[in-house]
């Protein structure tokens, strides 16, 4: 079903509590800003943001079913349930909302875990999720400040915080998150080397 922007917004809003909808509005606004600041497509960024948490509040067994029955990465099921809504959400965006732009689908799919070679759009949506105005956790001000001028460095600070939290709680880290973090370090080192030349 292909909905226009207003219909899409109304449908997504219906599927989550008010608080999570306010978060989604924050991610929409921040994704557009970051896309404009760092040269990504604001229309795609907003679309990915609208849908990024579409099934966050669906029952977890339903999220697991989507992963099992549609050949999504099965190893997700061995890791924290918080990771599931991103992959399930991309599947829902494609099959229930008719989104066919692979870049947008990837940005939804990897907004929680990240991945090794994140696209500009992946980074924008993932960072917007970390720093939208409603977010309040130690370190968020620093991330917002870094994001004024450096997308990769700000996102790295975000992943580092998540990884630290998972370590402190004795949880496992999904391998894509480690690859995403390492990938950003490599990108930042390469950028520094180019600047030195
Ligand atoms: O859906 P949101 O709450 O807006 O944010 P999100 O999609 O980034 O979910 C983040 C949560 O997922 C965060 O509380 C940490 C948790 N999580 C559990 N295991 C992992 C993980 N996050 C990452 N990046 N990697 C993991 O392995
Ligand atoms: Fe999410
Ligand atoms: Fe989110």
mmCIF file of N, CA, C and O in Angstrom, residues 85-189:
data_model
loop_
_atom_site.group_PDB
_atom_site.id
_atom_site.type_symbol
_atom_site.label_atom_id
_atom_site.label_comp_id
_atom_site.label_asym_id
_atom_site.label_seq_id
_atom_site.Cartn_x
_atom_site.Cartn_y
_atom_site.Cartn_z
ATOM 1 N N UNK A 85 13.637 -4.838 16.152
ATOM 2 C CA UNK A 85 12.668 -3.947 15.498
ATOM 3 C C UNK A 85 13.238 -3.234 14.275
ATOM 4 O O UNK A 85 12.496 -2.782 13.420
ATOM 5 N N UNK A 86 14.564 -3.138 14.201
ATOM 6 C CA UNK A 86 15.165 -2.421 13.076
ATOM 7 C C UNK A 86 15.053 -3.257 11.792
ATOM 8 O O UNK A 86 14.602 -2.771 10.748
ATOM 9 N N UNK A 87 15.452 -4.523 11.895
ATOM 10 C CA UNK A 87 15.365 -5.409 10.723
ATOM 11 C C UNK A 87 13.913 -5.716 10.379
ATOM 12 O O UNK A 87 13.524 -5.694 9.209
ATOM 13 N N UNK A 88 13.114 -5.987 11.410
ATOM 14 C CA UNK A 88 11.691 -6.246 11.161
ATOM 15 C C UNK A 88 11.048 -4.991 10.565
ATOM 16 O O UNK A 88 10.219 -5.077 9.654
ATOM 17 N N UNK A 89 11.463 -3.822 11.052
ATOM 18 C CA UNK A 89 10.899 -2.557 10.570
ATOM 19 C C UNK A 89 11.176 -2.324 9.085
ATOM 20 O O UNK A 89 10.308 -1.829 8.355
ATOM 21 N N UNK A 90 12.377 -2.663 8.643
ATOM 22 C CA UNK A 90 12.693 -2.498 7.216
ATOM 23 C C UNK A 90 11.807 -3.425 6.371
ATOM 24 O O UNK A 90 11.330 -3.045 5.296
ATOM 25 N N UNK A 91 11.565 -4.615 6.888
ATOM 26 C CA UNK A 91 10.703 -5.563 6.167
ATOM 27 C C UNK A 91 9.270 -5.017 6.101
ATOM 28 O O UNK A 91 8.625 -5.070 5.053
ATOM 29 N N UNK A 92 8.798 -4.455 7.209
ATOM 30 C CA UNK A 92 7.451 -3.872 7.254
ATOM 31 C C UNK A 92 7.364 -2.667 6.309
ATOM 32 O O UNK A 92 6.370 -2.486 5.590
ATOM 33 N N UNK A 93 8.416 -1.852 6.294
ATOM 34 C CA UNK A 93 8.428 -0.671 5.417
ATOM 35 C C UNK A 93 8.278 -1.098 3.956
ATOM 36 O O UNK A 93 7.544 -0.477 3.186
ATOM 37 N N UNK A 94 8.957 -2.199 3.609
ATOM 38 C CA UNK A 94 8.877 -2.665 2.226
ATOM 39 C C UNK A 94 7.535 -3.324 1.924
ATOM 40 O O UNK A 94 6.855 -2.961 0.963
ATOM 41 N N UNK A 95 7.131 -4.238 2.770
ATOM 42 C CA UNK A 95 5.961 -5.050 2.416
ATOM 43 C C UNK A 95 4.635 -4.371 2.757
ATOM 44 O O UNK A 95 3.661 -4.540 2.049
ATOM 45 N N UNK A 96 4.593 -3.608 3.847
ATOM 46 C CA UNK A 96 3.306 -3.009 4.222
ATOM 47 C C UNK A 96 3.171 -1.571 3.770
ATOM 48 O O UNK A 96 2.068 -1.060 3.650
ATOM 49 N N UNK A 97 4.293 -0.885 3.577
ATOM 50 C CA UNK A 97 4.217 0.525 3.197
ATOM 51 C C UNK A 97 4.763 0.787 1.792
ATOM 52 O O UNK A 97 4.840 1.929 1.364
ATOM 53 N N UNK A 98 5.194 -0.260 1.112
ATOM 54 C CA UNK A 98 5.608 -0.122 -0.281
ATOM 55 C C UNK A 98 6.868 0.699 -0.503
ATOM 56 O O UNK A 98 7.100 1.195 -1.602
ATOM 57 N N UNK A 99 7.710 0.826 0.531
ATOM 58 C CA UNK A 99 8.978 1.547 0.334
ATOM 59 C C UNK A 99 9.894 0.650 -0.490
ATOM 60 O O UNK A 99 10.123 -0.509 -0.134
ATOM 61 N N UNK A 100 10.381 1.169 -1.622
ATOM 62 C CA UNK A 100 11.238 0.320 -2.446
ATOM 63 C C UNK A 100 12.631 0.906 -2.634
ATOM 64 O O UNK A 100 13.453 0.363 -3.363
ATOM 65 N N UNK A 101 12.910 1.995 -1.962
ATOM 66 C CA UNK A 101 14.228 2.617 -2.060
ATOM 67 C C UNK A 101 15.184 1.882 -1.109
ATOM 68 O O UNK A 101 15.034 1.948 0.115
ATOM 69 N N UNK A 102 16.151 1.171 -1.704
ATOM 70 C CA UNK A 102 17.038 0.322 -0.887
ATOM 71 C C UNK A 102 17.847 1.137 0.114
ATOM 72 O O UNK A 102 18.177 0.656 1.194
ATOM 73 N N UNK A 103 18.186 2.360 -0.260
ATOM 74 C CA UNK A 103 18.961 3.205 0.660
ATOM 75 C C UNK A 103 18.157 3.524 1.916
ATOM 76 O O UNK A 103 18.678 3.522 3.030
ATOM 77 N N UNK A 104 16.867 3.822 1.700
ATOM 78 C CA UNK A 104 15.980 4.124 2.827
ATOM 79 C C UNK A 104 15.774 2.865 3.676
ATOM 80 O O UNK A 104 15.845 2.905 4.908
ATOM 81 N N UNK A 105 15.557 1.737 2.995
ATOM 82 C CA UNK A 105 15.355 0.479 3.720
ATOM 83 C C UNK A 105 16.594 0.124 4.548
ATOM 84 O O UNK A 105 16.482 -0.306 5.691
ATOM 85 N N UNK A 106 17.791 0.330 3.979
ATOM 86 C CA UNK A 106 19.031 0.055 4.725
ATOM 87 C C UNK A 106 19.155 0.965 5.954
ATOM 88 O O UNK A 106 19.583 0.521 7.020
ATOM 89 N N UNK A 107 18.788 2.227 5.788
ATOM 90 C CA UNK A 107 18.902 3.163 6.917
ATOM 91 C C UNK A 107 17.984 2.724 8.065
ATOM 92 O O UNK A 107 18.337 2.848 9.244
ATOM 93 N N UNK A 108 16.806 2.192 7.723
ATOM 94 C CA UNK A 108 15.906 1.663 8.759
ATOM 95 C C UNK A 108 16.524 0.391 9.365
ATOM 96 O O UNK A 108 16.631 0.237 10.575
ATOM 97 N N UNK A 109 16.969 -0.490 8.479
ATOM 98 C CA UNK A 109 17.478 -1.810 8.879
ATOM 99 C C UNK A 109 18.664 -1.718 9.833
ATOM 100 O O UNK A 109 18.798 -2.485 10.764
ATOM 101 N N UNK A 110 19.543 -0.755 9.589
ATOM 102 C CA UNK A 110 20.785 -0.683 10.370
ATOM 103 C C UNK A 110 20.774 0.453 11.390
ATOM 104 O O UNK A 110 21.814 0.798 11.922
ATOM 105 N N UNK A 111 19.590 1.027 11.676
ATOM 106 C CA UNK A 111 19.596 2.201 12.563
ATOM 107 C C UNK A 111 19.977 1.854 13.995
ATOM 108 O O UNK A 111 20.447 2.716 14.734
ATOM 109 N N UNK A 112 19.800 0.607 14.396
ATOM 110 C CA UNK A 112 20.167 0.234 15.773
ATOM 111 C C UNK A 112 21.593 -0.311 15.833
ATOM 112 O O UNK A 112 22.426 0.194 16.582
ATOM 113 N N UNK A 113 21.871 -1.332 15.025
ATOM 114 C CA UNK A 113 23.181 -2.005 15.115
ATOM 115 C C UNK A 113 24.282 -1.218 14.425
ATOM 116 O O UNK A 113 25.440 -1.302 14.816
ATOM 117 N N UNK A 114 23.931 -0.468 13.369
ATOM 118 C CA UNK A 114 24.960 0.030 12.467
ATOM 119 C C UNK A 114 25.461 -1.129 11.613
ATOM 120 O O UNK A 114 24.948 -2.262 11.715
ATOM 121 N N UNK A 115 26.437 -0.880 10.768
ATOM 122 C CA UNK A 115 27.067 -1.934 9.959
ATOM 123 C C UNK A 115 28.439 -1.454 9.529
ATOM 124 O O UNK A 115 28.784 -0.285 9.739
ATOM 125 N N UNK A 116 29.194 -2.339 8.895
ATOM 126 C CA UNK A 116 30.606 -2.019 8.656
ATOM 127 C C UNK A 116 30.806 -0.770 7.796
ATOM 128 O O UNK A 116 31.487 0.152 8.186
ATOM 129 N N UNK A 117 30.211 -0.775 6.623
ATOM 130 C CA UNK A 117 30.387 0.395 5.755
ATOM 131 C C UNK A 117 29.075 1.162 5.685
ATOM 132 O O UNK A 117 28.286 0.960 4.771
ATOM 133 N N UNK A 118 28.878 2.008 6.653
ATOM 134 C CA UNK A 118 27.602 2.730 6.708
ATOM 135 C C UNK A 118 27.560 3.804 5.625
ATOM 136 O O UNK A 118 28.543 4.511 5.401
ATOM 137 N N UNK A 119 26.421 3.918 4.951
ATOM 138 C CA UNK A 119 26.246 4.985 3.972
ATOM 139 C C UNK A 119 26.015 6.294 4.726
ATOM 140 O O UNK A 119 25.724 6.291 5.935
ATOM 141 N N UNK A 120 26.091 7.382 3.988
ATOM 142 C CA UNK A 120 25.824 8.690 4.594
ATOM 143 C C UNK A 120 24.414 8.698 5.214
ATOM 144 O O UNK A 120 24.215 9.190 6.328
ATOM 145 N N UNK A 121 23.462 8.122 4.480
ATOM 146 C CA UNK A 121 22.085 8.100 4.989
ATOM 147 C C UNK A 121 21.954 7.231 6.247
ATOM 148 O O UNK A 121 21.271 7.610 7.198
ATOM 149 N N UNK A 122 22.631 6.069 6.257
ATOM 150 C CA UNK A 122 22.646 5.223 7.472
ATOM 151 C C UNK A 122 23.137 6.045 8.668
ATOM 152 O O UNK A 122 22.560 5.987 9.763
ATOM 153 N N UNK A 123 24.226 6.762 8.442
ATOM 154 C CA UNK A 123 24.848 7.516 9.543
ATOM 155 C C UNK A 123 23.921 8.618 10.048
ATOM 156 O O UNK A 123 23.788 8.831 11.259
ATOM 157 N N UNK A 124 23.292 9.310 9.116
ATOM 158 C CA UNK A 124 22.411 10.429 9.471
ATOM 159 C C UNK A 124 21.256 9.942 10.356
ATOM 160 O O UNK A 124 20.964 10.523 11.405
ATOM 161 N N UNK A 125 20.607 8.853 9.946
ATOM 162 C CA UNK A 125 19.433 8.378 10.691
ATOM 163 C C UNK A 125 19.863 7.795 12.042
ATOM 164 O O UNK A 125 19.228 8.042 13.071
ATOM 165 N N UNK A 126 20.967 7.063 12.034
ATOM 166 C CA UNK A 126 21.461 6.459 13.274
ATOM 167 C C UNK A 126 21.862 7.543 14.278
ATOM 168 O O UNK A 126 21.511 7.478 15.459
ATOM 169 N N UNK A 127 22.563 8.567 13.795
ATOM 170 C CA UNK A 127 22.973 9.645 14.700
ATOM 171 C C UNK A 127 21.759 10.456 15.172
ATOM 172 O O UNK A 127 21.679 10.827 16.349
ATOM 173 N N UNK A 128 20.811 10.705 14.278
ATOM 174 C CA UNK A 128 19.591 11.436 14.677
ATOM 175 C C UNK A 128 18.875 10.691 15.798
ATOM 176 O O UNK A 128 18.362 11.295 16.742
ATOM 177 N N UNK A 129 18.879 9.358 15.717
ATOM 178 C CA UNK A 129 18.257 8.535 16.753
ATOM 179 C C UNK A 129 18.976 8.730 18.091
ATOM 180 O O UNK A 129 18.351 8.752 19.146
ATOM 181 N N UNK A 130 20.291 8.888 18.044
ATOM 182 C CA UNK A 130 21.072 9.113 19.270
ATOM 183 C C UNK A 130 20.865 10.508 19.868
ATOM 184 O O UNK A 130 21.013 10.688 21.062
ATOM 185 N N UNK A 131 20.566 11.499 19.043
ATOM 186 C CA UNK A 131 20.654 12.879 19.560
ATOM 187 C C UNK A 131 19.409 13.741 19.370
ATOM 188 O O UNK A 131 19.453 14.942 19.596
ATOM 189 N N UNK A 132 18.271 13.147 18.960
ATOM 190 C CA UNK A 132 17.070 13.973 18.764
ATOM 191 C C UNK A 132 16.768 14.725 20.070
ATOM 192 O O UNK A 132 17.175 14.275 21.147
ATOM 193 N N UNK A 133 16.049 15.859 19.991
ATOM 194 C CA UNK A 133 15.908 16.727 21.155
ATOM 195 C C UNK A 133 15.330 16.049 22.401
ATOM 196 O O UNK A 133 15.608 16.484 23.522
ATOM 197 N N UNK A 134 14.564 14.993 22.239
ATOM 198 C CA UNK A 134 13.968 14.315 23.391
ATOM 199 C C UNK A 134 14.922 13.397 24.135
ATOM 200 O O UNK A 134 14.622 12.940 25.232
ATOM 201 N N UNK A 135 16.076 13.097 23.539
ATOM 202 C CA UNK A 135 17.032 12.192 24.192
ATOM 203 C C UNK A 135 17.702 12.887 25.359
ATOM 204 O O UNK A 135 18.130 14.047 25.240
ATOM 205 N N UNK A 136 17.820 12.173 26.473
ATOM 206 C CA UNK A 136 18.460 12.756 27.645
ATOM 207 C C UNK A 136 19.244 11.666 28.364
ATOM 208 O O UNK A 136 18.665 10.845 29.057
ATOM 209 N N UNK A 137 20.526 11.620 28.138
ATOM 210 C CA UNK A 137 21.378 10.658 28.851
ATOM 211 C C UNK A 137 22.759 11.294 28.962
ATOM 212 O O UNK A 137 23.082 12.224 28.193
ATOM 213 N N UNK A 138 23.582 10.810 29.893
ATOM 214 C CA UNK A 138 24.912 11.409 30.034
ATOM 215 C C UNK A 138 25.660 11.295 28.707
ATOM 216 O O UNK A 138 25.691 10.231 28.116
ATOM 217 N N UNK A 139 26.200 12.389 28.246
ATOM 218 C CA UNK A 139 26.974 12.325 27.005
ATOM 219 C C UNK A 139 26.226 12.852 25.788
ATOM 220 O O UNK A 139 26.815 13.116 24.743
ATOM 221 N N UNK A 140 24.897 13.029 25.915
ATOM 222 C CA UNK A 140 24.145 13.438 24.714
ATOM 223 C C UNK A 140 24.498 14.863 24.283
ATOM 224 O O UNK A 140 24.539 15.164 23.083
ATOM 225 N N UNK A 141 24.815 15.736 25.255
ATOM 226 C CA UNK A 141 25.178 17.121 24.894
ATOM 227 C C UNK A 141 26.459 17.135 24.076
ATOM 228 O O UNK A 141 26.585 17.864 23.094
ATOM 229 N N UNK A 142 27.396 16.298 24.521
ATOM 230 C CA UNK A 142 28.679 16.192 23.815
ATOM 231 C C UNK A 142 28.452 15.698 22.380
ATOM 232 O O UNK A 142 29.017 16.240 21.430
ATOM 233 N N UNK A 143 27.599 14.699 22.228
ATOM 234 C CA UNK A 143 27.321 14.161 20.889
ATOM 235 C C UNK A 143 26.717 15.262 20.011
ATOM 236 O O UNK A 143 27.108 15.432 18.852
ATOM 237 N N UNK A 144 25.778 16.043 20.566
ATOM 238 C CA UNK A 144 25.155 17.128 19.784
ATOM 239 C C UNK A 144 26.196 18.158 19.367
ATOM 240 O O UNK A 144 26.155 18.682 18.250
ATOM 241 N N UNK A 145 27.125 18.446 20.274
ATOM 242 C CA UNK A 145 28.176 19.425 19.954
ATOM 243 C C UNK A 145 29.081 18.932 18.833
ATOM 244 O O UNK A 145 29.372 19.659 17.887
ATOM 245 N N UNK A 146 29.508 17.670 18.953
ATOM 246 C CA UNK A 146 30.396 17.112 17.920
ATOM 247 C C UNK A 146 29.661 17.080 16.582
ATOM 248 O O UNK A 146 30.243 17.340 15.532
ATOM 249 N N UNK A 147 28.352 16.790 16.639
ATOM 250 C CA UNK A 147 27.552 16.682 15.410
ATOM 251 C C UNK A 147 27.401 18.019 14.680
ATOM 252 O O UNK A 147 26.958 18.053 13.529
ATOM 253 N N UNK A 148 27.751 19.099 15.352
ATOM 254 C CA UNK A 148 27.738 20.397 14.658
ATOM 255 C C UNK A 148 28.697 20.390 13.468
ATOM 256 O O UNK A 148 28.482 21.068 12.481
ATOM 257 N N UNK A 149 29.787 19.620 13.596
ATOM 258 C CA UNK A 149 30.781 19.671 12.518
ATOM 259 C C UNK A 149 31.311 18.326 12.044
ATOM 260 O O UNK A 149 31.931 18.242 10.995
ATOM 261 N N UNK A 150 31.084 17.232 12.825
ATOM 262 C CA UNK A 150 31.673 15.953 12.406
ATOM 263 C C UNK A 150 30.707 14.779 12.634
ATOM 264 O O UNK A 150 30.501 14.331 13.755
ATOM 265 N N UNK A 151 30.133 14.311 11.527
ATOM 266 C CA UNK A 151 29.135 13.233 11.568
ATOM 267 C C UNK A 151 29.726 11.939 12.113
ATOM 268 O O UNK A 151 29.154 11.297 12.997
ATOM 269 N N UNK A 152 30.883 11.549 11.568
ATOM 270 C CA UNK A 152 31.479 10.262 11.949
ATOM 271 C C UNK A 152 31.923 10.263 13.409
ATOM 272 O O UNK A 152 31.729 9.295 14.139
ATOM 273 N N UNK A 153 32.520 11.372 13.831
ATOM 274 C CA UNK A 153 33.013 11.433 15.206
ATOM 275 C C UNK A 153 31.837 11.396 16.208
ATOM 276 O O UNK A 153 31.914 10.759 17.250
ATOM 277 N N UNK A 154 30.760 12.084 15.849
ATOM 278 C CA UNK A 154 29.585 12.092 16.732
ATOM 279 C C UNK A 154 28.963 10.692 16.809
ATOM 280 O O UNK A 154 28.600 10.220 17.891
ATOM 281 N N UNK A 155 28.869 10.031 15.667
ATOM 282 C CA UNK A 155 28.273 8.692 15.655
ATOM 283 C C UNK A 155 29.159 7.709 16.417
ATOM 284 O O UNK A 155 28.661 6.845 17.152
ATOM 285 N N UNK A 156 30.476 7.870 16.275
ATOM 286 C CA UNK A 156 31.410 7.018 17.018
ATOM 287 C C UNK A 156 31.180 7.180 18.521
ATOM 288 O O UNK A 156 31.150 6.191 19.261
ATOM 289 N N UNK A 157 30.992 8.417 18.957
ATOM 290 C CA UNK A 157 30.732 8.656 20.386
ATOM 291 C C UNK A 157 29.435 7.947 20.800
ATOM 292 O O UNK A 157 29.340 7.395 21.901
ATOM 293 N N UNK A 158 28.451 7.947 19.912
ATOM 294 C CA UNK A 158 27.196 7.257 20.194
ATOM 295 C C UNK A 158 27.402 5.753 20.356
ATOM 296 O O UNK A 158 26.987 5.153 21.348
ATOM 297 N N UNK A 159 28.067 5.138 19.374
ATOM 298 C CA UNK A 159 28.321 3.684 19.459
ATOM 299 C C UNK A 159 29.183 3.347 20.669
ATOM 300 O O UNK A 159 28.940 2.350 21.347
ATOM 301 N N UNK A 160 30.200 4.179 20.932
ATOM 302 C CA UNK A 160 31.071 3.901 22.087
ATOM 303 C C UNK A 160 30.239 3.868 23.369
ATOM 304 O O UNK A 160 30.438 3.006 24.227
ATOM 305 N N UNK A 161 29.290 4.808 23.474
ATOM 306 C CA UNK A 161 28.427 4.851 24.665
ATOM 307 C C UNK A 161 27.589 3.585 24.780
ATOM 308 O O UNK A 161 27.464 2.998 25.861
ATOM 309 N N UNK A 162 27.007 3.154 23.648
ATOM 310 C CA UNK A 162 26.180 1.938 23.668
ATOM 311 C C UNK A 162 27.018 0.721 24.026
ATOM 312 O O UNK A 162 26.614 -0.119 24.842
ATOM 313 N N UNK A 163 28.196 0.627 23.422
ATOM 314 C CA UNK A 163 29.067 -0.532 23.687
ATOM 315 C C UNK A 163 29.471 -0.549 25.166
ATOM 316 O O UNK A 163 29.423 -1.590 25.826
ATOM 317 N N UNK A 164 29.810 0.627 25.695
ATOM 318 C CA UNK A 164 30.181 0.726 27.115
ATOM 319 C C UNK A 164 29.029 0.246 28.012
ATOM 320 O O UNK A 164 29.229 -0.497 28.961
ATOM 321 N N UNK A 165 27.821 0.697 27.655
ATOM 322 C CA UNK A 165 26.629 0.311 28.424
ATOM 323 C C UNK A 165 26.432 -1.210 28.406
ATOM 324 O O UNK A 165 26.157 -1.838 29.432
ATOM 325 N N UNK A 166 26.601 -1.789 27.222
ATOM 326 C CA UNK A 166 26.417 -3.238 27.094
ATOM 327 C C UNK A 166 27.488 -3.976 27.895
ATOM 328 O O UNK A 166 27.198 -4.964 28.577
ATOM 329 N N UNK A 167 28.731 -3.474 27.838
ATOM 330 C CA UNK A 167 29.819 -4.088 28.612
ATOM 331 C C UNK A 167 29.501 -4.023 30.107
ATOM 332 O O UNK A 167 29.601 -5.013 30.817
ATOM 333 N N UNK A 168 29.076 -2.819 30.556
ATOM 334 C CA UNK A 168 28.785 -2.639 31.986
ATOM 335 C C UNK A 168 27.670 -3.572 32.453
ATOM 336 O O UNK A 168 27.642 -3.985 33.600
ATOM 337 N N UNK A 169 26.734 -3.847 31.540
ATOM 338 C CA UNK A 169 25.613 -4.707 31.930
ATOM 339 C C UNK A 169 25.894 -6.188 31.682
ATOM 340 O O UNK A 169 25.004 -7.022 31.837
ATOM 341 N N UNK A 170 27.126 -6.478 31.253
ATOM 342 C CA UNK A 170 27.497 -7.877 31.024
ATOM 343 C C UNK A 170 26.795 -8.501 29.835
ATOM 344 O O UNK A 170 26.674 -9.721 29.740
ATOM 345 N N UNK A 171 26.307 -7.624 28.896
ATOM 346 C CA UNK A 171 25.580 -8.162 27.742
ATOM 347 C C UNK A 171 26.527 -8.423 26.576
ATOM 348 O O UNK A 171 27.640 -7.910 26.534
ATOM 349 N N UNK A 172 26.041 -9.183 25.616
ATOM 350 C CA UNK A 172 26.823 -9.408 24.408
ATOM 351 C C UNK A 172 26.627 -8.236 23.451
ATOM 352 O O UNK A 172 25.624 -7.529 23.515
ATOM 353 N N UNK A 173 27.597 -8.059 22.573
ATOM 354 C CA UNK A 173 27.514 -6.982 21.581
ATOM 355 C C UNK A 173 27.296 -7.628 20.215
ATOM 356 O O UNK A 173 28.040 -8.545 19.837
ATOM 357 N N UNK A 174 26.296 -7.166 19.501
ATOM 358 C CA UNK A 174 26.037 -7.719 18.169
ATOM 359 C C UNK A 174 27.228 -7.371 17.269
ATOM 360 O O UNK A 174 27.665 -6.220 17.240
ATOM 361 N N UNK A 175 27.773 -8.360 16.550
ATOM 362 C CA UNK A 175 29.009 -8.122 15.788
ATOM 363 C C UNK A 175 28.947 -6.914 14.844
ATOM 364 O O UNK A 175 29.944 -6.213 14.669
ATOM 365 N N UNK A 176 27.785 -6.646 14.244
ATOM 366 C CA UNK A 176 27.708 -5.495 13.330
ATOM 367 C C UNK A 176 28.002 -4.179 14.042
ATOM 368 O O UNK A 176 28.510 -3.237 13.431
ATOM 369 N N UNK A 177 27.683 -4.116 15.323
ATOM 370 C CA UNK A 177 27.961 -2.884 16.084
ATOM 371 C C UNK A 177 29.472 -2.692 16.238
ATOM 372 O O UNK A 177 29.977 -1.573 16.109
ATOM 373 N N UNK A 178 30.177 -3.786 16.485
ATOM 374 C CA UNK A 178 31.644 -3.707 16.590
ATOM 375 C C UNK A 178 32.226 -3.310 15.234
ATOM 376 O O UNK A 178 33.102 -2.438 15.142
ATOM 377 N N UNK A 179 31.698 -3.918 14.157
ATOM 378 C CA UNK A 179 32.190 -3.588 12.809
ATOM 379 C C UNK A 179 31.887 -2.130 12.468
ATOM 380 O O UNK A 179 32.703 -1.441 11.850
ATOM 381 N N UNK A 180 30.708 -1.657 12.862
ATOM 382 C CA UNK A 180 30.329 -0.264 12.592
ATOM 383 C C UNK A 180 31.293 0.674 13.308
ATOM 384 O O UNK A 180 31.806 1.638 12.726
ATOM 385 N N UNK A 181 31.567 0.369 14.563
ATOM 386 C CA UNK A 181 32.451 1.204 15.382
ATOM 387 C C UNK A 181 33.865 1.216 14.792
ATOM 388 O O UNK A 181 34.466 2.275 14.618
ATOM 389 N N UNK A 182 34.367 0.015 14.450
ATOM 390 C CA UNK A 182 35.715 -0.052 13.872
ATOM 391 C C UNK A 182 35.760 0.685 12.536
ATOM 392 O O UNK A 182 36.737 1.366 12.222
ATOM 393 N N UNK A 183 34.709 0.541 11.751
ATOM 394 C CA UNK A 183 34.654 1.202 10.443
ATOM 395 C C UNK A 183 34.756 2.716 10.574
ATOM 396 O O UNK A 183 35.444 3.371 9.788
ATOM 397 N N UNK A 184 34.091 3.253 11.589
ATOM 398 C CA UNK A 184 34.143 4.714 11.795
ATOM 399 C C UNK A 184 35.545 5.146 12.218
ATOM 400 O O UNK A 184 36.042 6.186 11.781
ATOM 401 N N UNK A 185 36.206 4.328 13.047
ATOM 402 C CA UNK A 185 37.573 4.656 13.466
ATOM 403 C C UNK A 185 38.483 4.710 12.244
ATOM 404 O O UNK A 185 39.268 5.654 12.069
ATOM 405 N N UNK A 186 38.355 3.715 11.363
ATOM 406 C CA UNK A 186 39.176 3.679 10.153
ATOM 407 C C UNK A 186 38.900 4.915 9.289
ATOM 408 O O UNK A 186 39.818 5.597 8.833
ATOM 409 N N UNK A 187 37.619 5.220 9.097
ATOM 410 C CA UNK A 187 37.260 6.394 8.280
ATOM 411 C C UNK A 187 37.853 7.676 8.855
ATOM 412 O O UNK A 187 38.364 8.522 8.122
ATOM 413 N N UNK A 188 37.779 7.809 10.175
ATOM 414 C CA UNK A 188 38.290 9.031 10.814
ATOM 415 C C UNK A 188 39.810 9.111 10.684
ATOM 416 O O UNK A 188 40.360 10.184 10.431
ATOM 417 N N UNK A 189 40.496 7.962 10.821
ATOM 418 C CA UNK A 189 41.956 7.952 10.656
ATOM 419 C C UNK A 189 42.341 8.327 9.232
ATOM 420 O O UNK A 189 43.275 9.098 9.018
#
